[in-house]
Amino acid sequence: MPEPTQHPPISAPPSAQDLVVETDVNLRPYNTFGLPAVARRLVRIRSALDVRRVVDHPELGRAPKFVLGGGSNLVLTKDVEPVVLKVEIPGMRLVEERPDAWIVEAGAGVVWHELVQWTLDQGYPGLENMALIPGTAGAAPVQNIGAYGLEAKDRLEAVEIVDLVTGRAAVIPASACRFGYRDSIFKQSGFGGLAGKSVITRVWMRLPRPWQPVLGYLEIERKMAETGVTAPDARQIFDWICAVRRAKLPDPAVIGNAGSFFKNPVVTAEQCRDIIGRDPGIVHYPMPDGSVKLAAGWMIDACGWKGKSVGDASVYDKQALVLVNKGDARGAEVVTLARAIQESVYGRFGIRLEPEPVVV
Ligand code: EPU
């Protein structure tokens, strides 16, 4: 973990009057689903000190707060009454070059894909399998983003948070983040959980040296076979991942969406055998602990949902795990569609699908 001296505590005297509080802000451009909602009050957070200013503010300090990153994991069903803290902390830099790793720091507001590109351009590979995942660097550890054989937890060194009650900053090492599949301490609200209690202001990524490719994922193997490139470099893997994602996942800048809408459910080997007995074609992945992960997209597809809609909320026709906004969808339509999918998957497979995004 980086030395504490590299991360000075937030010591400058905060002055509440520096804060700009915007009112009645349209959140449509700030959520990748493009859902309509208004923030009664919104404060842009451009540094950890800004969080401290909010905490020390005579009114905002005590008000409920909602932390907004890239809005890529969010379904807005109504206007947001809590004060929205829109995290826009910039900056990327190499903070340490160790024999075994490069340690790269990113402000929580940095766009994740820009961090992936920047690290590659600078010669610090290691994030390429997670190219094009929408959202910000600060949100990456919250739901432990992942794709093509790699998760944020595999590359995270530490996270800086600022407490929303005390205004104090702390550095949490990756080992204390309680990472799970699309889960972390930042999402958990039970004992010791940090959901709603703090703002992530900086992250440090650890990019192992020497670089080793993460292969073995079906789509990457297919690209290797197609091109005859058996020892791809990081840039090649980056290009392949971008091509694969562009082919089957909708670009939020073109068609609103929040990535996978449901988590892939994990069941016991016995449950899986039962399901295979009835549906031999189900796509499933045995896990190291003996459990089995089922492909939710396959199940939704098998129930005939591709292309189906509720209003302007629709199931993406190239990947049934992704719900999209065909234009003017409302959050309520997305939720109605999601519930109908959950019921139909439960009816056929006896599995309750759990949504990935936060529904507000
Ligand atoms: N499938 C279908 N029909 C569909 C969708 C999928 O038959 O409509 C089958 C596919 O053919 C494949 C299997 O289901 O055999 C799994 O599909 P895919 O490889 O597309 O991956 P996924 O399990 O649906 C997960 C992540 C994605 C990540 C990809 C690649 C979750 C919830 N989703 O999707 O992450 O990009 O693997 O690693 O774990 C995200 O979380 O937002 C996200 C996009």
Short mmCIF file of C-alpha atoms and ligand atoms in Angstrom, two decimals:
data_model
loop_
_atom_site.label_atom_id
_atom_site.label_comp_id
_atom_site.label_asym_id
_atom_site.label_seq_id
_atom_site.Cartn_x
_atom_site.Cartn_y
_atom_site.Cartn_z
CA MET A 1 0.00 0.00 0.00
CA PRO A 2 1.30 3.52 -0.67
CA GLU A 3 3.01 5.23 2.26
CA PRO A 4 0.73 7.55 4.28
CA THR A 5 3.12 10.42 3.59
CA GLN A 6 2.08 10.28 -0.05
CA HIS A 7 -1.50 10.93 0.93
CA PRO A 8 -1.52 14.02 3.10
CA PRO A 9 -4.50 14.29 5.43
CA ILE A 10 -7.08 16.86 4.50
CA SER A 11 -5.80 19.66 6.70
CA ALA A 12 -6.55 22.93 4.93
CA PRO A 13 -9.27 24.83 6.78
CA PRO A 14 -12.52 24.14 4.96
CA SER A 15 -14.67 27.08 4.13
CA ALA A 16 -18.32 26.35 3.55
CA GLN A 17 -18.87 29.44 1.40
CA ASP A 18 -16.65 27.97 -1.36
CA LEU A 19 -19.30 25.34 -2.02
CA VAL A 20 -21.57 25.81 -5.00
CA VAL A 21 -24.96 24.20 -4.45
CA GLU A 22 -26.90 23.77 -7.68
CA THR A 23 -30.65 23.33 -7.43
CA ASP A 24 -33.15 21.37 -9.54
CA VAL A 25 -30.49 19.72 -11.66
CA ASN A 26 -31.63 17.45 -14.49
CA LEU A 27 -29.93 14.09 -13.87
CA ARG A 28 -30.69 12.60 -17.27
CA PRO A 29 -27.21 13.36 -18.66
CA TYR A 30 -25.66 11.96 -15.48
CA ASN A 31 -27.03 8.42 -15.61
CA THR A 32 -26.05 6.09 -18.44
CA PHE A 33 -29.61 4.72 -18.65
CA GLY A 34 -30.70 8.25 -19.62
CA LEU A 35 -33.62 8.15 -17.17
CA PRO A 36 -35.36 11.39 -16.22
CA ALA A 37 -35.05 12.64 -12.63
CA VAL A 38 -34.21 15.88 -10.87
CA ALA A 39 -31.74 16.45 -8.02
CA ARG A 40 -33.15 19.04 -5.64
CA ARG A 41 -29.61 19.97 -4.61
CA LEU A 42 -26.33 18.92 -6.20
CA VAL A 43 -22.76 19.66 -5.21
CA ARG A 44 -19.81 18.87 -7.47
CA ILE A 45 -17.00 17.22 -5.53
CA ARG A 46 -13.66 18.12 -7.13
CA SER A 47 -11.39 17.15 -4.23
CA ALA A 48 -11.49 15.30 -0.92
CA LEU A 49 -11.56 18.73 0.70
CA ASP A 50 -14.92 19.42 -0.97
CA VAL A 51 -16.39 16.46 0.92
CA ARG A 52 -15.11 17.97 4.14
CA ARG A 53 -16.72 21.27 3.18
CA VAL A 54 -20.08 19.53 2.69
CA VAL A 55 -19.76 17.79 6.05
CA ASP A 56 -18.94 21.12 7.77
CA HIS A 57 -21.70 23.02 5.99
CA PRO A 58 -24.36 24.28 8.43
CA GLU A 59 -27.25 22.81 6.41
CA LEU A 60 -25.81 20.23 4.05
CA GLY A 61 -23.75 18.64 6.82
CA ARG A 62 -26.79 17.04 8.42
CA ALA A 63 -28.85 16.40 5.28
CA PRO A 64 -29.08 12.89 3.79
CA LYS A 65 -26.65 12.45 0.91
CA PHE A 66 -26.48 10.47 -2.30
CA VAL A 67 -23.10 9.83 -3.92
CA LEU A 68 -23.14 9.86 -7.74
CA GLY A 69 -20.19 8.62 -9.80
CA GLY A 70 -20.58 7.95 -13.51
CA GLY A 71 -24.23 6.95 -13.00
CA SER A 72 -23.58 3.70 -14.86
CA ASN A 73 -25.05 1.40 -12.25
CA LEU A 74 -28.17 3.33 -11.44
CA VAL A 75 -31.91 3.18 -12.15
CA LEU A 76 -33.60 6.46 -11.26
CA THR A 77 -37.32 6.00 -10.64
CA LYS A 78 -37.98 9.36 -8.98
CA ASP A 79 -36.49 12.74 -8.17
CA VAL A 80 -33.62 12.60 -5.70
CA GLU A 81 -34.33 14.34 -2.38
CA PRO A 82 -30.96 13.70 -0.65
CA VAL A 83 -28.17 16.10 -1.57
CA VAL A 84 -26.40 14.64 -4.60
CA LEU A 85 -22.61 14.64 -4.29
CA LYS A 86 -21.41 14.34 -7.87
CA VAL A 87 -17.86 13.05 -7.72
CA GLU A 88 -15.67 14.76 -10.32
CA ILE A 89 -12.21 14.39 -8.75
CA PRO A 90 -9.67 14.32 -11.61
CA GLY A 91 -6.07 13.16 -11.97
CA MET A 92 -4.02 10.12 -12.89
CA ARG A 93 -0.38 9.55 -11.98
CA LEU A 94 2.20 6.88 -11.31
CA VAL A 95 2.97 7.05 -7.59
CA GLU A 96 5.36 4.15 -7.23
CA GLU A 97 7.40 1.87 -9.45
CA ARG A 98 8.20 -1.29 -7.51
CA PRO A 99 10.06 -4.34 -8.81
CA ASP A 100 6.80 -6.31 -8.66
CA ALA A 101 4.25 -3.64 -9.68
CA TRP A 102 3.41 -0.16 -10.89
CA ILE A 103 1.15 1.69 -8.46
CA VAL A 104 -1.12 4.13 -10.26
CA GLU A 105 -3.35 6.68 -8.54
CA ALA A 106 -6.61 7.94 -10.02
CA GLY A 107 -9.06 10.55 -8.80
CA ALA A 108 -12.46 8.97 -8.16
CA GLY A 109 -14.06 11.01 -10.95
CA VAL A 110 -11.75 9.74 -13.70
CA VAL A 111 -13.66 7.82 -16.38
CA TRP A 112 -12.66 4.16 -15.94
CA HIS A 113 -11.98 3.51 -19.62
CA GLU A 114 -9.75 6.60 -19.76
CA LEU A 115 -7.73 5.15 -16.89
CA VAL A 116 -7.40 1.84 -18.78
CA GLN A 117 -6.25 3.70 -21.91
CA TRP A 118 -3.89 6.04 -20.05
CA THR A 119 -2.14 3.22 -18.17
CA LEU A 120 -1.62 1.33 -21.45
CA ASP A 121 -0.31 4.46 -23.20
CA GLN A 122 2.13 5.09 -20.34
CA GLY A 123 3.46 1.51 -20.50
CA TYR A 124 1.72 0.19 -17.35
CA PRO A 125 -0.43 -2.63 -18.70
CA GLY A 126 -2.74 -4.80 -16.62
CA LEU A 127 -6.23 -3.31 -16.89
CA GLU A 128 -6.83 -4.19 -20.57
CA ASN A 129 -9.38 -6.98 -19.90
CA MET A 130 -11.59 -4.37 -18.22
CA ALA A 131 -11.60 -1.94 -21.17
CA LEU A 132 -14.83 -0.10 -22.00
CA ILE A 133 -16.61 -0.84 -18.71
CA PRO A 134 -18.76 2.28 -18.19
CA GLY A 135 -18.41 4.31 -15.00
CA THR A 136 -15.71 6.01 -12.97
CA ALA A 137 -12.52 4.82 -11.29
CA GLY A 138 -14.08 5.62 -7.90
CA ALA A 139 -17.07 3.38 -8.60
CA ALA A 140 -14.91 0.45 -9.76
CA PRO A 141 -14.30 -0.95 -6.27
CA VAL A 142 -17.90 -0.34 -5.12
CA GLN A 143 -19.36 -3.14 -7.19
CA ASN A 144 -16.01 -4.79 -7.93
CA ILE A 145 -16.45 -4.38 -11.67
CA GLY A 146 -15.18 -7.21 -13.80
CA ALA A 147 -15.01 -8.65 -17.28
CA TYR A 148 -13.15 -11.27 -19.31
CA GLY A 149 -11.41 -12.99 -16.43
CA LEU A 150 -10.42 -9.96 -14.37
CA GLU A 151 -12.09 -8.04 -11.52
CA ALA A 152 -11.24 -4.69 -9.94
CA LYS A 153 -10.16 -6.55 -6.79
CA ASP A 154 -7.38 -8.28 -8.76
CA ARG A 155 -5.75 -4.92 -9.52
CA LEU A 156 -6.75 -2.71 -6.60
CA GLU A 157 -4.14 -1.63 -4.06
CA ALA A 158 -6.12 0.73 -1.83
CA VAL A 159 -9.02 3.17 -1.71
CA GLU A 160 -9.21 6.61 -0.07
CA ILE A 161 -12.54 7.45 1.51
CA VAL A 162 -13.86 10.50 3.31
CA ASP A 163 -16.34 9.85 6.11
CA LEU A 164 -19.66 11.63 5.59
CA VAL A 165 -20.12 12.33 9.31
CA THR A 166 -16.64 13.25 10.52
CA GLY A 167 -15.18 14.54 7.24
CA ARG A 168 -12.05 12.51 7.98
CA ALA A 169 -10.09 10.75 5.26
CA ALA A 170 -8.88 7.18 5.56
CA VAL A 171 -7.01 4.77 3.30
CA ILE A 172 -8.52 1.28 3.10
CA PRO A 173 -6.25 -1.46 1.76
CA ALA A 174 -7.79 -3.81 -0.81
CA SER A 175 -7.57 -6.67 1.70
CA ALA A 176 -10.12 -4.87 3.92
CA CYS A 177 -12.63 -4.15 1.14
CA ARG A 178 -14.53 -7.48 1.57
CA PHE A 179 -14.66 -8.02 -2.16
CA GLY A 180 -17.07 -10.54 -3.63
CA TYR A 181 -18.71 -11.03 -7.00
CA ARG A 182 -20.05 -7.53 -7.82
CA ASP A 183 -19.86 -6.75 -4.11
CA SER A 184 -17.69 -4.90 -1.57
CA ILE A 185 -17.73 -3.20 1.82
CA PHE A 186 -18.83 -0.01 0.01
CA LYS A 187 -22.12 -1.68 -1.00
CA GLN A 188 -22.73 -3.47 2.28
CA SER A 189 -24.93 -1.90 4.95
CA GLY A 190 -24.70 -4.60 7.64
CA PHE A 191 -22.01 -4.77 10.35
CA GLY A 192 -18.98 -2.69 9.36
CA GLY A 193 -20.45 -1.97 5.93
CA LEU A 194 -19.76 1.47 4.45
CA ALA A 195 -22.80 1.92 2.17
CA GLY A 196 -23.96 5.52 2.37
CA LYS A 197 -21.35 6.37 5.01
CA SER A 198 -18.46 7.65 2.96
CA VAL A 199 -17.32 8.95 -0.40
CA ILE A 200 -14.52 7.28 -2.35
CA THR A 201 -12.15 10.07 -3.38
CA ARG A 202 -9.08 8.26 -4.79
CA VAL A 203 -8.07 4.77 -5.81
CA TRP A 204 -4.68 3.15 -6.23
CA MET A 205 -4.30 0.34 -8.73
CA ARG A 206 -1.51 -2.25 -8.59
CA LEU A 207 -0.38 -3.38 -12.02
CA PRO A 208 1.84 -6.44 -11.60
CA ARG A 209 5.31 -6.64 -13.18
CA PRO A 210 6.25 -8.46 -15.26
CA TRP A 211 2.95 -8.15 -17.10
CA GLN A 212 1.17 -11.43 -17.71
CA PRO A 213 -1.80 -11.71 -20.05
CA VAL A 214 -5.12 -12.90 -18.64
CA LEU A 215 -6.31 -15.30 -21.33
CA GLY A 216 -8.53 -18.36 -21.09
CA TYR A 217 -11.83 -16.55 -21.58
CA LEU A 218 -13.80 -18.06 -24.45
CA GLU A 219 -14.01 -14.83 -26.46
CA ILE A 220 -10.27 -14.13 -26.16
CA GLU A 221 -9.45 -17.70 -27.19
CA ARG A 222 -11.73 -17.30 -30.18
CA LYS A 223 -9.85 -14.13 -31.22
CA MET A 224 -6.51 -15.94 -30.83
CA ALA A 225 -7.73 -18.77 -33.06
CA GLU A 226 -9.19 -16.35 -35.64
CA THR A 227 -6.07 -14.19 -35.92
CA GLY A 228 -3.40 -16.83 -35.26
CA VAL A 229 -1.89 -14.49 -32.62
CA THR A 230 -1.05 -16.89 -29.79
CA ALA A 231 1.01 -14.48 -27.64
CA PRO A 232 -0.98 -11.23 -27.69
CA ASP A 233 0.43 -8.11 -26.03
CA ALA A 234 -1.69 -5.90 -23.78
CA ARG A 235 -2.66 -3.55 -26.63
CA GLN A 236 -3.86 -6.51 -28.71
CA ILE A 237 -5.99 -7.80 -25.83
CA PHE A 238 -7.37 -4.28 -25.28
CA ASP A 239 -8.37 -4.06 -28.97
CA TRP A 240 -10.00 -7.50 -28.87
CA ILE A 241 -11.96 -6.72 -25.70
CA CYS A 242 -13.15 -3.41 -27.20
CA ALA A 243 -14.27 -5.24 -30.36
CA VAL A 244 -16.09 -7.99 -28.42
CA ARG A 245 -17.87 -5.51 -26.16
CA ARG A 246 -18.83 -3.23 -29.06
CA ALA A 247 -20.30 -6.22 -30.91
CA LYS A 248 -22.65 -7.32 -28.16
CA LEU A 249 -23.04 -4.57 -25.59
CA PRO A 250 -24.84 -1.30 -26.36
CA ASP A 251 -22.78 1.90 -26.12
CA PRO A 252 -24.49 4.01 -23.41
CA ALA A 253 -23.69 7.16 -25.42
CA VAL A 254 -25.95 5.81 -28.18
CA ILE A 255 -28.53 3.70 -26.36
CA GLY A 256 -29.08 4.12 -22.62
CA ASN A 257 -28.27 1.13 -20.40
CA ALA A 258 -26.57 0.12 -17.15
CA GLY A 259 -24.60 -2.92 -18.38
CA SER A 260 -25.71 -6.30 -17.06
CA PHE A 261 -28.99 -5.73 -15.26
CA PHE A 262 -28.82 -8.89 -13.12
CA LYS A 263 -25.99 -10.74 -11.43
CA ASN A 264 -25.22 -14.24 -12.61
CA PRO A 265 -26.75 -16.39 -9.83
CA VAL A 266 -24.56 -18.81 -7.92
CA VAL A 267 -26.16 -22.15 -6.95
CA THR A 268 -25.05 -25.42 -5.37
CA ALA A 269 -23.82 -28.25 -7.60
CA GLU A 270 -27.00 -30.17 -6.66
CA GLN A 271 -29.32 -27.31 -7.70
CA CYS A 272 -27.39 -27.04 -10.95
CA ARG A 273 -27.75 -30.78 -11.67
CA ASP A 274 -31.50 -30.40 -11.16
CA ILE A 275 -31.70 -27.52 -13.63
CA ILE A 276 -29.49 -29.31 -16.18
CA GLY A 277 -31.86 -32.29 -15.87
CA ARG A 278 -34.67 -30.07 -17.10
CA ASP A 279 -32.64 -27.69 -19.33
CA PRO A 280 -29.51 -29.47 -20.57
CA GLY A 281 -28.38 -26.44 -22.58
CA ILE A 282 -27.99 -24.04 -19.63
CA VAL A 283 -24.65 -22.19 -19.69
CA HIS A 284 -22.92 -22.68 -16.34
CA TYR A 285 -19.46 -22.24 -14.84
CA PRO A 286 -18.17 -24.43 -11.97
CA MET A 287 -16.57 -22.24 -9.26
CA PRO A 288 -13.43 -23.14 -7.27
CA ASP A 289 -15.50 -23.64 -4.08
CA GLY A 290 -17.76 -26.29 -5.67
CA SER A 291 -20.70 -23.94 -6.35
CA VAL A 292 -21.84 -23.17 -9.90
CA LYS A 293 -22.46 -19.80 -11.57
CA LEU A 294 -25.35 -19.77 -14.04
CA ALA A 295 -25.52 -17.44 -17.05
CA ALA A 296 -28.49 -15.20 -16.26
CA GLY A 297 -28.43 -13.88 -19.85
CA TRP A 298 -28.93 -17.40 -21.15
CA MET A 299 -31.90 -18.00 -18.81
CA ILE A 300 -33.58 -14.70 -19.75
CA ASP A 301 -32.98 -15.46 -23.42
CA ALA A 302 -34.40 -18.99 -22.96
CA CYS A 303 -37.57 -17.42 -21.52
CA GLY A 304 -37.98 -15.50 -24.78
CA TRP A 305 -37.28 -11.98 -23.50
CA LYS A 306 -34.88 -10.66 -26.18
CA GLY A 307 -36.37 -7.57 -27.80
CA LYS A 308 -39.43 -7.45 -25.46
CA SER A 309 -40.41 -4.04 -24.01
CA VAL A 310 -42.40 -2.24 -21.35
CA GLY A 311 -42.91 1.24 -22.77
CA ASP A 312 -39.48 2.36 -23.92
CA ALA A 313 -37.62 -0.02 -21.59
CA SER A 314 -36.50 -3.01 -23.55
CA VAL A 315 -34.41 -6.20 -23.38
CA TYR A 316 -31.37 -5.73 -25.64
CA ASP A 317 -31.64 -7.93 -28.68
CA LYS A 318 -27.97 -8.99 -28.71
CA GLN A 319 -27.58 -9.70 -24.97
CA ALA A 320 -30.63 -10.51 -22.86
CA LEU A 321 -28.86 -9.59 -19.60
CA VAL A 322 -28.84 -5.93 -20.64
CA LEU A 323 -31.92 -3.72 -20.41
CA VAL A 324 -31.92 -0.62 -22.61
CA ASN A 325 -33.73 2.69 -22.94
CA LYS A 326 -35.14 2.95 -26.46
CA GLY A 327 -35.60 6.71 -26.06
CA ASP A 328 -37.97 7.98 -23.41
CA ALA A 329 -38.05 5.19 -20.86
CA ARG A 330 -39.00 6.01 -17.28
CA GLY A 331 -37.36 4.30 -14.33
CA ALA A 332 -40.73 2.75 -13.42
CA GLU A 333 -40.87 1.02 -16.82
CA VAL A 334 -37.41 -0.42 -16.33
CA VAL A 335 -38.44 -1.73 -12.91
CA THR A 336 -41.69 -3.24 -14.27
CA LEU A 337 -39.77 -4.98 -17.04
CA ALA A 338 -37.13 -6.24 -14.60
CA ARG A 339 -39.81 -7.66 -12.27
CA ALA A 340 -41.55 -9.45 -15.12
CA ILE A 341 -38.22 -11.01 -16.14
CA GLN A 342 -37.53 -12.08 -12.56
CA GLU A 343 -40.95 -13.74 -12.32
CA SER A 344 -40.59 -15.58 -15.58
CA VAL A 345 -37.06 -16.84 -14.78
CA TYR A 346 -38.27 -17.91 -11.33
CA GLY A 347 -41.24 -19.70 -12.87
CA ARG A 348 -39.08 -21.73 -15.22
CA PHE A 349 -35.82 -22.24 -13.31
CA GLY A 350 -36.75 -21.62 -9.65
CA ILE A 351 -33.96 -19.00 -9.47
CA ARG A 352 -34.40 -15.47 -8.15
CA LEU A 353 -32.32 -13.03 -10.19
CA GLU A 354 -30.77 -10.20 -8.21
CA PRO A 355 -30.47 -6.80 -9.93
CA GLU A 356 -26.97 -5.38 -10.29
CA PRO A 357 -27.76 -1.64 -10.41
CA VAL A 358 -28.94 0.47 -7.50
CA VAL A 359 -32.64 1.38 -7.85
CA VAL A 360 -33.47 4.81 -6.42
N1 EPU B 1 -26.16 -15.83 -23.43
C1 EPU B 1 -27.22 -16.23 -24.20
N2 EPU B 1 -28.14 -15.28 -24.55
C2 EPU B 1 -28.05 -13.99 -24.17
C3 EPU B 1 -26.95 -13.60 -23.35
C4 EPU B 1 -26.01 -14.54 -22.99
O1 EPU B 1 -27.34 -17.40 -24.57
O2 EPU B 1 -28.91 -13.20 -24.52
C5 EPU B 1 -25.12 -16.81 -23.09
C6 EPU B 1 -23.85 -16.49 -23.89
O3 EPU B 1 -23.85 -17.10 -25.12
C7 EPU B 1 -22.77 -17.04 -22.99
C8 EPU B 1 -23.35 -16.87 -21.60
O4 EPU B 1 -24.75 -16.68 -21.74
O5 EPU B 1 -22.57 -18.41 -23.24
C9 EPU B 1 -22.73 -15.69 -20.84
O6 EPU B 1 -22.85 -14.51 -21.60
P1 EPU B 1 -21.65 -13.44 -21.71
O7 EPU B 1 -20.38 -14.12 -22.05
O8 EPU B 1 -22.12 -12.35 -22.59
O9 EPU B 1 -21.40 -12.91 -20.25
P2 EPU B 1 -22.42 -12.57 -19.06
O10 EPU B 1 -22.29 -13.65 -18.04
O11 EPU B 1 -23.79 -12.32 -19.59
C10 EPU B 1 -20.68 -11.28 -17.61
C11 EPU B 1 -20.66 -9.98 -16.88
C12 EPU B 1 -20.37 -8.81 -17.83
C13 EPU B 1 -19.03 -9.07 -18.50
C14 EPU B 1 -19.08 -10.42 -19.22
C15 EPU B 1 -17.74 -10.81 -19.79
C16 EPU B 1 -22.15 -10.21 -14.98
C17 EPU B 1 -23.47 -9.88 -14.39
N3 EPU B 1 -21.93 -9.75 -16.21
O12 EPU B 1 -21.79 -11.22 -18.50
O13 EPU B 1 -20.29 -7.63 -17.06
O14 EPU B 1 -18.74 -8.05 -19.43
O15 EPU B 1 -19.45 -11.46 -18.30
O16 EPU B 1 -16.84 -11.08 -18.76
O17 EPU B 1 -21.33 -10.84 -14.33
C18 EPU B 1 -21.65 -5.87 -16.20
O18 EPU B 1 -21.47 -6.36 -15.09
O19 EPU B 1 -22.33 -4.82 -16.39
C19 EPU B 1 -21.10 -6.55 -17.37
C20 EPU B 1 -21.36 -6.17 -18.62
#
